mmCIF file of C-alpha atoms in Angstrom:
data_model
loop_
_atom_site.group_PDB
_atom_site.id
_atom_site.type_symbol
_atom_site.label_atom_id
_atom_site.label_comp_id
_atom_site.label_asym_id
_atom_site.label_seq_id
_atom_site.Cartn_x
_atom_site.Cartn_y
_atom_site.Cartn_z
ATOM 1 C CA MET A 1 0.000 0.000 0.000
ATOM 2 C CA VAL A 2 2.860 2.373 0.884
ATOM 3 C CA ALA A 3 4.621 1.518 -2.377
ATOM 4 C CA VAL A 4 1.464 2.212 -4.357
ATOM 5 C CA GLU A 5 1.000 5.551 -2.616
ATOM 6 C CA ARG A 6 4.635 6.471 -3.230
ATOM 7 C CA THR A 7 4.299 5.605 -6.913
ATOM 8 C CA ARG A 8 1.150 7.696 -7.139
ATOM 9 C CA THR A 9 2.862 10.671 -5.471
ATOM 10 C CA THR A 10 5.888 10.379 -7.750
ATOM 11 C CA GLY A 11 3.657 10.229 -10.811
ATOM 12 C CA LEU A 12 1.713 13.279 -9.673
ATOM 13 C CA ALA A 13 4.914 15.226 -9.039
ATOM 14 C CA ALA A 14 6.217 14.264 -12.469
ATOM 15 C CA LEU A 15 2.963 15.433 -14.029
ATOM 16 C CA VAL A 16 3.239 18.809 -12.255
ATOM 17 C CA VAL A 17 6.791 19.260 -13.565
ATOM 18 C CA LEU A 18 5.692 18.281 -17.055
ATOM 19 C CA GLY A 19 2.789 20.711 -16.835
ATOM 20 C CA VAL A 20 5.054 23.597 -15.882
ATOM 21 C CA ALA A 21 7.432 22.703 -18.720
ATOM 22 C CA THR A 22 4.477 22.618 -21.100
ATOM 23 C CA LEU A 23 3.396 26.114 -20.073
ATOM 24 C CA PHE A 24 6.939 27.292 -20.810
ATOM 25 C CA LEU A 25 6.877 25.587 -24.215
ATOM 26 C CA LEU A 26 3.504 27.138 -25.037
ATOM 27 C CA ALA A 27 4.827 30.587 -24.107
ATOM 28 C CA ALA A 28 7.855 30.005 -26.342
ATOM 29 C CA ALA A 29 5.674 28.808 -29.220
ATOM 30 C CA LEU A 30 3.385 31.837 -28.924
ATOM 31 C CA THR A 31 6.424 34.134 -28.862
ATOM 32 C CA ALA A 32 7.665 32.505 -32.056
ATOM 33 C CA LEU A 33 4.284 32.835 -33.757
ATOM 34 C CA VAL A 34 3.463 36.412 -32.712
ATOM 35 C CA PRO A 35 6.384 38.780 -33.450
ATOM 36 C CA ASP A 36 5.444 41.549 -30.981
ATOM 37 C CA LEU A 37 4.309 39.297 -28.139
ATOM 38 C CA VAL A 38 6.750 39.568 -25.220
ATOM 39 C CA LEU A 39 6.175 36.820 -22.672
ATOM 40 C CA PHE A 40 9.828 36.796 -21.644
ATOM 41 C CA ASP A 41 12.366 39.594 -21.438
ATOM 42 C CA ALA A 42 13.079 41.307 -24.759
ATOM 43 C CA GLU A 43 16.405 39.568 -25.441
ATOM 44 C CA THR A 44 15.045 36.087 -24.696
ATOM 45 C CA SER A 45 11.984 36.731 -26.857
ATOM 46 C CA GLN A 46 14.181 37.764 -29.792
ATOM 47 C CA ARG A 47 16.276 34.599 -29.449
ATOM 48 C CA ILE A 48 13.545 32.030 -28.851
ATOM 49 C CA VAL A 49 13.995 30.413 -32.270
ATOM 50 C CA VAL A 50 17.472 31.408 -33.444
ATOM 51 C CA VAL A 51 19.245 30.453 -30.210
ATOM 52 C CA TRP A 52 16.995 28.316 -28.044
ATOM 53 C CA GLY A 53 14.798 26.756 -30.731
ATOM 54 C CA PRO A 54 16.664 23.438 -31.198
ATOM 55 C CA LEU A 55 16.947 22.902 -27.434
ATOM 56 C CA LEU A 56 13.259 23.715 -26.960
ATOM 57 C CA VAL A 57 12.307 21.160 -29.612
ATOM 58 C CA VAL A 58 14.264 18.477 -27.761
ATOM 59 C CA LEU A 59 12.656 19.557 -24.480
ATOM 60 C CA GLY A 60 9.261 19.400 -26.134
ATOM 61 C CA VAL A 61 9.806 15.852 -27.329
ATOM 62 C CA VAL A 62 10.879 14.782 -23.830
ATOM 63 C CA VAL A 63 7.874 16.492 -22.208
ATOM 64 C CA SER A 64 5.410 15.079 -24.754
ATOM 65 C CA VAL A 65 6.650 11.517 -24.338
ATOM 66 C CA GLY A 66 6.816 11.889 -20.569
ATOM 67 C CA ALA A 67 3.247 13.174 -20.402
ATOM 68 C CA TRP A 68 1.948 10.278 -22.474
ATOM 69 C CA LEU A 69 3.768 7.861 -20.172
ATOM 70 C CA THR A 70 2.092 9.335 -17.077
ATOM 71 C CA ARG A 71 -1.385 8.548 -18.378
ATOM 72 C CA ARG A 72 -1.973 5.925 -15.736
ATOM 73 C CA GLY A 73 -4.971 5.874 -13.535
ATOM 74 C CA ARG A 74 -8.375 7.256 -14.373
ATOM 75 C CA ALA A 75 -8.009 10.280 -12.110
ATOM 76 C CA ARG A 76 -5.092 11.907 -13.889
ATOM 77 C CA ARG A 77 -5.511 10.491 -17.378
ATOM 78 C CA ALA A 78 -7.389 13.543 -18.644
ATOM 79 C CA VAL A 79 -4.817 15.938 -17.197
ATOM 80 C CA ALA A 80 -1.893 13.959 -18.595
ATOM 81 C CA THR A 81 -3.565 13.811 -22.005
ATOM 82 C CA THR A 82 -4.095 17.578 -21.989
ATOM 83 C CA VAL A 83 -0.459 18.170 -21.051
ATOM 84 C CA ALA A 84 0.745 15.748 -23.712
ATOM 85 C CA VAL A 85 -1.370 17.319 -26.462
ATOM 86 C CA ALA A 86 -0.382 20.874 -25.488
ATOM 87 C CA ALA A 87 3.297 19.961 -25.341
ATOM 88 C CA THR A 88 3.080 18.216 -28.700
ATOM 89 C CA VAL A 89 1.407 21.227 -30.341
ATOM 90 C CA ALA A 90 4.001 23.617 -28.901
ATOM 91 C CA THR A 91 6.815 21.333 -30.018
ATOM 92 C CA LEU A 92 5.452 21.148 -33.551
ATOM 93 C CA VAL A 93 5.223 24.946 -33.735
ATOM 94 C CA LEU A 94 8.799 25.349 -32.523
ATOM 95 C CA ALA A 95 10.026 22.577 -34.805
ATOM 96 C CA GLY A 96 8.353 24.316 -37.735
ATOM 97 C CA ALA A 97 10.086 27.594 -36.878
ATOM 98 C CA VAL A 98 13.473 25.909 -36.527
ATOM 99 C CA GLY A 99 12.838 24.048 -39.771
ATOM 100 C CA ALA A 100 12.061 27.312 -41.561
ATOM 101 C CA VAL A 101 15.424 28.790 -40.483
ATOM 102 C CA VAL A 102 17.254 25.635 -41.526
ATOM 103 C CA THR A 103 15.453 25.562 -44.893
ATOM 104 C CA ALA A 104 16.293 29.211 -45.605
ATOM 105 C CA THR A 105 19.917 28.580 -44.686
ATOM 106 C CA LEU A 106 20.321 25.480 -46.804
ATOM 107 C CA GLY A 107 18.479 27.139 -49.693
ATOM 108 C CA ALA A 108 21.031 29.952 -49.648
ATOM 109 C CA GLY A 109 23.967 27.561 -49.788
ATOM 110 C CA GLY A 110 24.682 27.598 -46.052
ATOM 111 C CA SER A 111 24.880 24.732 -43.616
ATOM 112 C CA ILE A 112 23.708 23.855 -40.116
ATOM 113 C CA ASP A 113 25.555 21.597 -37.694
ATOM 114 C CA PRO A 114 22.793 20.186 -35.437
ATOM 115 C CA TRP A 115 25.217 19.258 -32.668
ATOM 116 C CA ARG A 116 26.623 22.784 -32.459
ATOM 117 C CA ALA A 117 23.095 24.198 -32.497
ATOM 118 C CA LEU A 118 22.119 21.966 -29.559
ATOM 119 C CA THR A 119 25.285 22.334 -27.515
ATOM 120 C CA LEU A 120 25.874 25.995 -28.441
ATOM 121 C CA ALA A 121 29.504 25.078 -28.970
ATOM 122 C CA GLY A 122 31.998 27.842 -28.369
ATOM 123 C CA PRO A 123 34.243 29.628 -30.869
ATOM 124 C CA PRO A 124 37.298 27.961 -32.404
ATOM 125 C CA GLU A 125 40.431 27.918 -30.300
ATOM 126 C CA GLY A 126 42.887 30.751 -30.761
ATOM 127 C CA SER A 127 40.332 33.286 -32.034
ATOM 128 C CA ALA A 128 42.453 36.344 -31.267
ATOM 129 C CA PRO A 129 43.810 38.115 -34.371
ATOM 130 C CA ASP A 130 47.362 37.370 -35.446
ATOM 131 C CA ALA A 131 48.268 41.056 -35.691
ATOM 132 C CA ARG A 132 46.832 44.493 -34.975
ATOM 133 C CA THR A 133 48.367 47.327 -36.946
ATOM 134 C CA VAL A 134 47.726 51.042 -37.379
ATOM 135 C CA TYR A 135 46.500 51.968 -40.842
ATOM 136 C CA THR A 136 46.096 55.711 -40.287
ATOM 137 C CA THR A 137 46.050 58.384 -37.600
ATOM 138 C CA THR A 138 43.226 60.900 -37.488
ATOM 139 C CA PRO A 139 43.810 64.677 -37.321
ATOM 140 C CA ALA A 140 42.813 64.426 -33.641
ATOM 141 C CA GLY A 141 45.635 61.953 -33.023
ATOM 142 C CA GLN A 142 43.572 58.767 -32.825
ATOM 143 C CA ASP A 143 45.341 55.683 -34.165
ATOM 144 C CA LEU A 144 42.988 53.478 -36.193
ATOM 145 C CA HIS A 145 43.755 49.786 -36.362
ATOM 146 C CA LEU A 146 43.332 46.747 -38.558
ATOM 147 C CA ALA A 147 42.908 43.386 -36.820
ATOM 148 C CA ILE A 148 44.480 40.769 -39.100
ATOM 149 C CA THR A 149 43.731 37.054 -38.954
ATOM 150 C CA ARG A 150 45.779 34.963 -41.352
ATOM 151 C CA PRO A 151 44.822 31.627 -42.913
ATOM 152 C CA ARG A 152 46.786 28.649 -41.709
ATOM 153 C CA ASP A 153 48.635 26.470 -44.213
ATOM 154 C CA ALA A 154 47.496 28.506 -47.227
ATOM 155 C CA ALA A 155 48.645 26.979 -50.505
ATOM 156 C CA GLY A 156 48.879 30.361 -52.231
ATOM 157 C CA PRO A 157 47.679 33.964 -51.987
ATOM 158 C CA ALA A 158 44.388 33.868 -50.088
ATOM 159 C CA PRO A 159 41.242 35.812 -50.919
ATOM 160 C CA VAL A 160 40.660 38.668 -48.491
ATOM 161 C CA VAL A 161 37.635 39.654 -46.409
ATOM 162 C CA VAL A 162 37.702 43.205 -45.030
ATOM 163 C CA TRP A 163 35.046 43.494 -42.306
ATOM 164 C CA VAL A 164 33.451 46.677 -40.934
ATOM 165 C CA HIS A 165 31.884 46.205 -37.510
ATOM 166 C CA GLY A 166 28.415 47.291 -36.473
ATOM 167 C CA GLY A 167 27.266 49.053 -33.330
ATOM 168 C CA GLY A 168 25.123 51.928 -34.552
ATOM 169 C CA TRP A 169 28.206 53.889 -35.693
ATOM 170 C CA SER A 170 28.728 54.713 -31.991
ATOM 171 C CA ALA A 171 29.897 51.436 -30.415
ATOM 172 C CA GLY A 172 31.817 48.270 -31.195
ATOM 173 C CA SER A 173 35.362 47.649 -32.318
ATOM 174 C CA GLU A 174 37.459 45.778 -34.826
ATOM 175 C CA LEU A 175 37.816 42.980 -32.253
ATOM 176 C CA ASP A 176 34.087 42.282 -31.867
ATOM 177 C CA ARG A 177 33.988 39.431 -34.376
ATOM 178 C CA ALA A 178 37.395 37.913 -33.689
ATOM 179 C CA ALA A 179 35.915 34.400 -33.614
ATOM 180 C CA ASP A 180 34.146 34.946 -36.947
ATOM 181 C CA MET A 181 37.325 36.309 -38.486
ATOM 182 C CA ARG A 182 39.176 33.231 -37.265
ATOM 183 C CA ARG A 183 36.529 31.017 -38.796
ATOM 184 C CA LEU A 184 36.889 32.808 -42.126
ATOM 185 C CA ALA A 185 40.663 32.410 -41.871
ATOM 186 C CA ASP A 186 40.236 28.705 -41.185
ATOM 187 C CA ALA A 187 38.135 28.570 -44.360
ATOM 188 C CA GLY A 188 41.087 29.957 -46.338
ATOM 189 C CA PHE A 189 40.598 33.742 -46.181
ATOM 190 C CA LEU A 190 42.837 36.515 -44.977
ATOM 191 C CA ALA A 191 40.378 38.235 -42.625
ATOM 192 C CA VAL A 192 40.868 41.898 -41.712
ATOM 193 C CA SER A 193 38.565 43.858 -39.412
ATOM 194 C CA VAL A 194 38.527 47.662 -39.465
ATOM 195 C CA GLU A 195 38.428 50.237 -36.683
ATOM 196 C CA TYR A 196 36.846 53.626 -37.442
ATOM 197 C CA THR A 197 36.007 56.731 -35.411
ATOM 198 C CA LEU A 198 32.771 56.328 -33.476
ATOM 199 C CA SER A 199 30.128 59.007 -33.309
ATOM 200 C CA GLU A 200 29.129 60.756 -30.101
ATOM 201 C CA PRO A 201 26.412 63.278 -29.300
ATOM 202 C CA GLY A 202 27.645 66.487 -30.845
ATOM 203 C CA ARG A 203 30.324 64.695 -32.896
ATOM 204 C CA PRO A 204 28.680 63.157 -35.976
ATOM 205 C CA THR A 205 30.890 60.984 -38.144
ATOM 206 C CA TRP A 206 28.709 60.586 -41.233
ATOM 207 C CA ASP A 207 31.449 62.143 -43.393
ATOM 208 C CA VAL A 208 34.377 60.687 -41.414
ATOM 209 C CA ALA A 209 33.796 56.941 -41.033
ATOM 210 C CA GLY A 210 33.376 56.234 -44.753
ATOM 211 C CA PRO A 211 36.699 57.806 -45.822
ATOM 212 C CA GLN A 212 38.392 55.935 -42.971
ATOM 213 C CA VAL A 213 37.008 52.601 -44.165
ATOM 214 C CA ALA A 214 38.122 53.553 -47.690
ATOM 215 C CA CYS A 215 41.613 54.231 -46.391
ATOM 216 C CA ALA A 216 41.637 50.858 -44.622
ATOM 217 C CA LEU A 217 40.504 49.143 -47.814
ATOM 218 C CA ALA A 218 43.307 50.821 -49.743
ATOM 219 C CA ARG A 219 45.933 49.876 -47.159
ATOM 220 C CA VAL A 220 44.769 46.269 -47.103
ATOM 221 C CA SER A 221 45.015 46.119 -50.886
ATOM 222 C CA GLU A 222 48.449 47.734 -50.784
ATOM 223 C CA HIS A 223 49.860 45.279 -48.215
ATOM 224 C CA ALA A 224 47.729 42.166 -48.802
ATOM 225 C CA ALA A 225 50.544 40.202 -50.423
ATOM 226 C CA GLU A 226 52.763 40.772 -47.361
ATOM 227 C CA GLN A 227 50.099 39.072 -45.227
ATOM 228 C CA GLY A 228 49.513 36.189 -47.631
ATOM 229 C CA GLY A 229 46.492 37.736 -49.324
ATOM 230 C CA ASP A 230 45.477 38.342 -52.934
ATOM 231 C CA PRO A 231 44.720 42.053 -53.542
ATOM 232 C CA ARG A 232 42.736 41.147 -56.665
ATOM 233 C CA ARG A 233 40.199 39.188 -54.590
ATOM 234 C CA ILE A 234 38.992 41.466 -51.807
ATOM 235 C CA VAL A 235 35.462 41.213 -50.437
ATOM 236 C CA LEU A 236 34.232 44.128 -48.333
ATOM 237 C CA GLY A 237 31.682 43.207 -45.676
ATOM 238 C CA GLY A 238 29.952 44.486 -42.593
ATOM 239 C CA ASP A 239 27.017 44.100 -40.231
ATOM 240 C CA SER A 240 24.341 46.702 -39.453
ATOM 241 C CA ALA A 241 26.100 50.104 -39.432
ATOM 242 C CA GLY A 242 29.140 48.352 -40.873
ATOM 243 C CA GLY A 243 26.952 47.041 -43.672
ATOM 244 C CA GLN A 244 25.944 50.595 -44.538
ATOM 245 C CA LEU A 245 29.595 51.635 -44.625
ATOM 246 C CA ALA A 246 30.599 48.614 -46.721
ATOM 247 C CA VAL A 247 27.917 49.326 -49.328
ATOM 248 C CA SER A 248 28.561 53.066 -49.459
ATOM 249 C CA VAL A 249 32.353 52.744 -49.682
ATOM 250 C CA GLY A 250 32.302 49.812 -52.091
ATOM 251 C CA TYR A 251 29.784 51.410 -54.424
ATOM 252 C CA ARG A 252 31.478 54.804 -54.434
ATOM 253 C CA ALA A 253 34.825 53.135 -55.052
ATOM 254 C CA ALA A 254 33.253 51.556 -58.126
ATOM 255 C CA SER A 255 32.067 54.945 -59.377
ATOM 256 C CA GLY A 256 35.359 56.663 -58.517
ATOM 257 C CA THR A 257 33.747 59.066 -56.059
ATOM 258 C CA GLN A 258 34.904 57.683 -52.697
ATOM 259 C CA PRO A 259 37.329 59.944 -50.780
ATOM 260 C CA SER A 260 40.000 58.421 -48.544
ATOM 261 C CA ALA A 261 41.216 59.490 -45.116
ATOM 262 C CA CYS A 262 44.740 58.252 -45.748
ATOM 263 C CA ALA A 263 47.393 60.922 -45.167
ATOM 264 C CA SER A 264 49.152 59.726 -48.312
ATOM 265 C CA PRO A 265 46.172 58.645 -50.368
ATOM 266 C CA VAL A 266 46.339 55.650 -52.654
ATOM 267 C CA PRO A 267 43.522 54.710 -55.026
ATOM 268 C CA VAL A 268 40.545 53.142 -53.270
ATOM 269 C CA PRO A 269 40.249 49.670 -54.802
ATOM 270 C CA VAL A 270 36.931 48.335 -56.004
ATOM 271 C CA PRO A 271 36.131 45.210 -53.979
ATOM 272 C CA ARG A 272 35.339 42.007 -55.828
ATOM 273 C CA ALA A 273 32.067 41.780 -53.903
ATOM 274 C CA ILE A 274 30.192 43.208 -50.907
ATOM 275 C CA ALA A 275 28.681 40.964 -48.221
ATOM 276 C CA THR A 276 26.464 42.326 -45.454
ATOM 277 C CA ILE A 277 24.311 41.249 -42.537
ATOM 278 C CA TYR A 278 21.222 43.380 -41.716
ATOM 279 C CA PRO A 279 22.756 46.472 -43.410
ATOM 280 C CA ALA A 280 21.314 49.887 -42.519
ATOM 281 C CA VAL A 281 21.213 50.989 -46.159
ATOM 282 C CA ASP A 282 17.984 53.003 -45.866
ATOM 283 C CA LEU A 283 18.780 55.326 -42.983
ATOM 284 C CA ASP A 284 15.706 57.512 -43.389
ATOM 285 C CA ASP A 285 13.431 54.479 -43.085
ATOM 286 C CA THR A 286 15.483 53.138 -40.184
ATOM 287 C CA TYR A 287 15.079 56.457 -38.368
ATOM 288 C CA ARG A 288 11.341 56.627 -38.975
ATOM 289 C CA ARG A 289 10.382 53.014 -38.269
ATOM 290 C CA GLY A 290 13.249 51.374 -36.422
ATOM 291 C CA ILE A 291 12.516 50.818 -32.746
ATOM 292 C CA GLY A 292 15.340 52.466 -30.824
ATOM 293 C CA ALA A 293 17.248 53.514 -33.964
ATOM 294 C CA GLN A 294 16.684 57.255 -33.691
ATOM 295 C CA ARG A 295 19.522 58.038 -31.270
ATOM 296 C CA PHE A 296 22.036 56.182 -33.423
ATOM 297 C CA ALA A 297 20.933 57.918 -36.605
ATOM 298 C CA VAL A 298 20.973 61.368 -35.019
ATOM 299 C CA ALA A 299 24.393 60.846 -33.434
ATOM 300 C CA TYR A 300 25.806 59.636 -36.763
ATOM 301 C CA THR A 301 24.310 62.331 -38.983
ATOM 302 C CA GLY A 302 24.006 65.228 -36.564
ATOM 303 C CA GLY A 303 20.251 65.572 -36.926
ATOM 304 C CA THR A 304 16.915 64.164 -38.005
ATOM 305 C CA PRO A 305 15.907 63.505 -41.631
ATOM 306 C CA GLU A 306 14.070 66.841 -41.592
ATOM 307 C CA GLN A 307 17.095 68.730 -40.264
ATOM 308 C CA VAL A 308 19.818 67.198 -42.458
ATOM 309 C CA PRO A 309 18.058 65.461 -45.365
ATOM 310 C CA ASP A 310 21.109 65.660 -47.639
ATOM 311 C CA ARG A 311 23.180 63.649 -45.174
ATOM 312 C CA TYR A 312 20.579 60.903 -44.959
ATOM 313 C CA ARG A 313 20.393 60.695 -48.740
ATOM 314 C CA ALA A 314 24.190 60.593 -49.018
ATOM 315 C CA LEU A 315 24.316 57.591 -46.687
ATOM 316 C CA GLU A 316 21.676 55.485 -48.413
ATOM 317 C CA GLY A 317 22.802 52.601 -50.559
ATOM 318 C CA VAL A 318 20.612 53.753 -53.446
ATOM 319 C CA ASP A 319 22.360 57.134 -53.539
ATOM 320 C CA ALA A 320 25.686 55.410 -54.269
ATOM 321 C CA LEU A 321 24.196 52.919 -56.728
ATOM 322 C CA THR A 322 25.666 52.572 -60.213
ATOM 323 C CA ARG A 323 25.746 49.772 -62.758
ATOM 324 C CA GLU A 324 29.450 49.297 -61.969
ATOM 325 C CA ALA A 325 28.747 48.361 -58.340
ATOM 326 C CA PRO A 326 30.161 44.994 -57.203
ATOM 327 C CA PRO A 327 27.965 41.941 -56.628
ATOM 328 C CA THR A 328 26.186 42.404 -53.319
ATOM 329 C CA PHE A 329 24.817 40.025 -50.697
ATOM 330 C CA ALA A 330 22.510 40.849 -47.784
ATOM 331 C CA VAL A 331 21.434 38.544 -44.971
ATOM 332 C CA VAL A 332 18.207 40.076 -43.667
ATOM 333 C CA PRO A 333 16.312 39.007 -40.511
ATOM 334 C CA ALA A 334 12.613 38.979 -41.290
ATOM 335 C CA ARG A 335 11.625 40.470 -37.915
ATOM 336 C CA ASP A 336 14.257 43.178 -37.577
ATOM 337 C CA HIS A 337 12.861 45.833 -35.223
ATOM 338 C CA LEU A 338 15.936 48.080 -35.250
ATOM 339 C CA VAL A 339 16.647 48.129 -39.003
ATOM 340 C CA PRO A 340 13.328 47.270 -40.682
ATOM 341 C CA PRO A 341 13.924 44.652 -43.391
ATOM 342 C CA GLU A 342 11.873 46.506 -45.992
ATOM 343 C CA GLY A 343 14.686 49.042 -46.387
ATOM 344 C CA ALA A 344 17.187 46.360 -47.361
ATOM 345 C CA THR A 345 14.651 44.745 -49.674
ATOM 346 C CA ARG A 346 13.996 48.026 -51.516
ATOM 347 C CA PHE A 347 17.722 48.568 -51.843
ATOM 348 C CA VAL A 348 18.336 45.081 -53.265
ATOM 349 C CA GLU A 349 15.483 45.530 -55.731
ATOM 350 C CA ALA A 350 16.886 48.907 -56.840
ATOM 351 C CA ALA A 351 20.343 47.392 -57.257
ATOM 352 C CA ARG A 352 18.960 44.599 -59.420
ATOM 353 C CA ALA A 353 17.014 47.094 -61.494
ATOM 354 C CA ALA A 354 20.282 48.971 -62.095
ATOM 355 C CA GLY A 355 21.956 45.809 -63.328
ATOM 356 C CA VAL A 356 23.869 44.900 -60.163
ATOM 357 C CA ASP A 357 24.136 41.240 -59.185
ATOM 358 C CA ALA A 358 22.388 41.590 -55.814
ATOM 359 C CA GLU A 359 21.097 38.761 -53.642
ATOM 360 C CA GLN A 360 19.070 38.814 -50.449
ATOM 361 C CA VAL A 361 18.576 35.950 -47.996
ATOM 362 C CA ASP A 362 15.713 36.337 -45.543
ATOM 363 C CA ILE A 363 16.086 34.536 -42.217
ATOM 364 C CA PRO A 364 12.623 33.865 -40.737
ATOM 365 C CA PHE A 365 11.875 34.334 -37.024
ATOM 366 C CA ALA A 366 15.051 36.433 -36.670
ATOM 367 C CA ASP A 367 15.544 39.926 -35.257
ATOM 368 C CA HIS A 368 18.456 42.341 -35.423
ATOM 369 C CA ALA A 369 21.763 40.900 -34.190
ATOM 370 C CA PHE A 370 20.246 37.415 -34.376
ATOM 371 C CA ASP A 371 23.690 35.985 -35.114
ATOM 372 C CA THR A 372 25.423 37.460 -32.065
ATOM 373 C CA GLY A 373 24.245 34.838 -29.600
ATOM 374 C CA PRO A 374 26.346 31.810 -28.643
ATOM 375 C CA ASP A 375 28.834 30.877 -31.329
ATOM 376 C CA GLY A 376 27.164 27.632 -32.341
ATOM 377 C CA SER A 377 23.606 28.935 -32.247
ATOM 378 C CA LEU A 378 21.200 28.351 -35.102
ATOM 379 C CA GLY A 379 21.151 32.063 -35.943
ATOM 380 C CA HIS A 380 24.908 32.415 -35.956
ATOM 381 C CA GLN A 381 25.322 29.422 -38.218
ATOM 382 C CA ALA A 382 22.577 30.666 -40.545
ATOM 383 C CA ALA A 383 24.190 34.080 -40.975
ATOM 384 C CA PHE A 384 27.814 33.134 -41.370
ATOM 385 C CA SER A 385 27.457 29.873 -43.270
ATOM 386 C CA THR A 386 25.357 31.571 -45.969
ATOM 387 C CA LEU A 387 27.699 34.552 -46.071
ATOM 388 C CA GLU A 388 30.797 32.356 -46.242
ATOM 389 C CA ALA A 389 29.297 30.225 -49.029
ATOM 390 C CA TRP A 390 28.395 33.296 -51.098
ATOM 391 C CA VAL A 391 31.748 34.996 -50.558
ATOM 392 C CA THR A 392 33.609 31.800 -51.466
ATOM 393 C CA ALA A 393 31.714 31.617 -54.754
ATOM 394 C CA GLN A 394 32.636 35.224 -55.562
ATOM 395 C CA VAL A 395 36.401 34.811 -55.149
ATOM 396 C CA ARG A 396 36.932 31.513 -56.963
#
């Protein structure tokens, strides 16, 4: 009798735990389905699918099976069945969302390692750059650096990726994506990340950062061979604000209109291609509709679109668009609240209409900075595997 009672108590406790887990899974599924529904804190809500999705699917399978197994005894059968059905529905919703991200990634030539997505495996060992050198000094005396990560065991001159970091033009550094630069180097690239002057309230850099990136691009081209790189195969890339700078500098280099901040200027080379992640190429739209974007845009430009409209136009990708622009790639999160995805889509469509080879990959269930979670996360793999595949095809 005691054993029976103990078994009953254990089963009831297990059912309570499974019920709580099911409520969590339902909240996660609803968050995935309804973009503006915040049942967790903002960061968790944004990462439900692109970081935690695979783990939640596994949890859902465990909870569903466990609930079905607790359907013993007439008294709790109905409750256990309800828990099992709810957990199964939530798991299917989450599995569908994860599957949509995987499908978009594979369709764009990327890849997903399920084990890394489940374990959230860390970055490759030895991610620090191999060298950090000054490429120019500003009139105010600020040294600007290049972080250089060299390919190991390269058989010949390696293609080069020059990366411009994001951060709303007011934060971040050339060291932010050290692990990603190491991964690109391990894939056979010479990876170089660029530092540029950051904006501050009262110190806009809309006409400063671009020439600095152009100077960095020129210096990389000039010294690529010394670092094992091929100056004829340079891809310019960037994320968010860095994506805007990469497009503007790369396109204006192609049209011969890009100034350089180098003290002893050398020609700004035209990159072989431009690769971006959630680029802020429509700054006016980002200011007007991006949630939380206004302070970044104002600090960068020195005003609102009404106050300095010419500056906003000068920073848009379309303003720098010519038929000579390099092939362009944009990874765009479908639920980007900071940099609304419609701006990137309009830009890509305009580029295509002008004759530019432009490609856009939409990542469903993803918000801004969706790739900056744990290194092995689903979102990180989706962004960088598609970008790496596209860049590799451009420099063959």
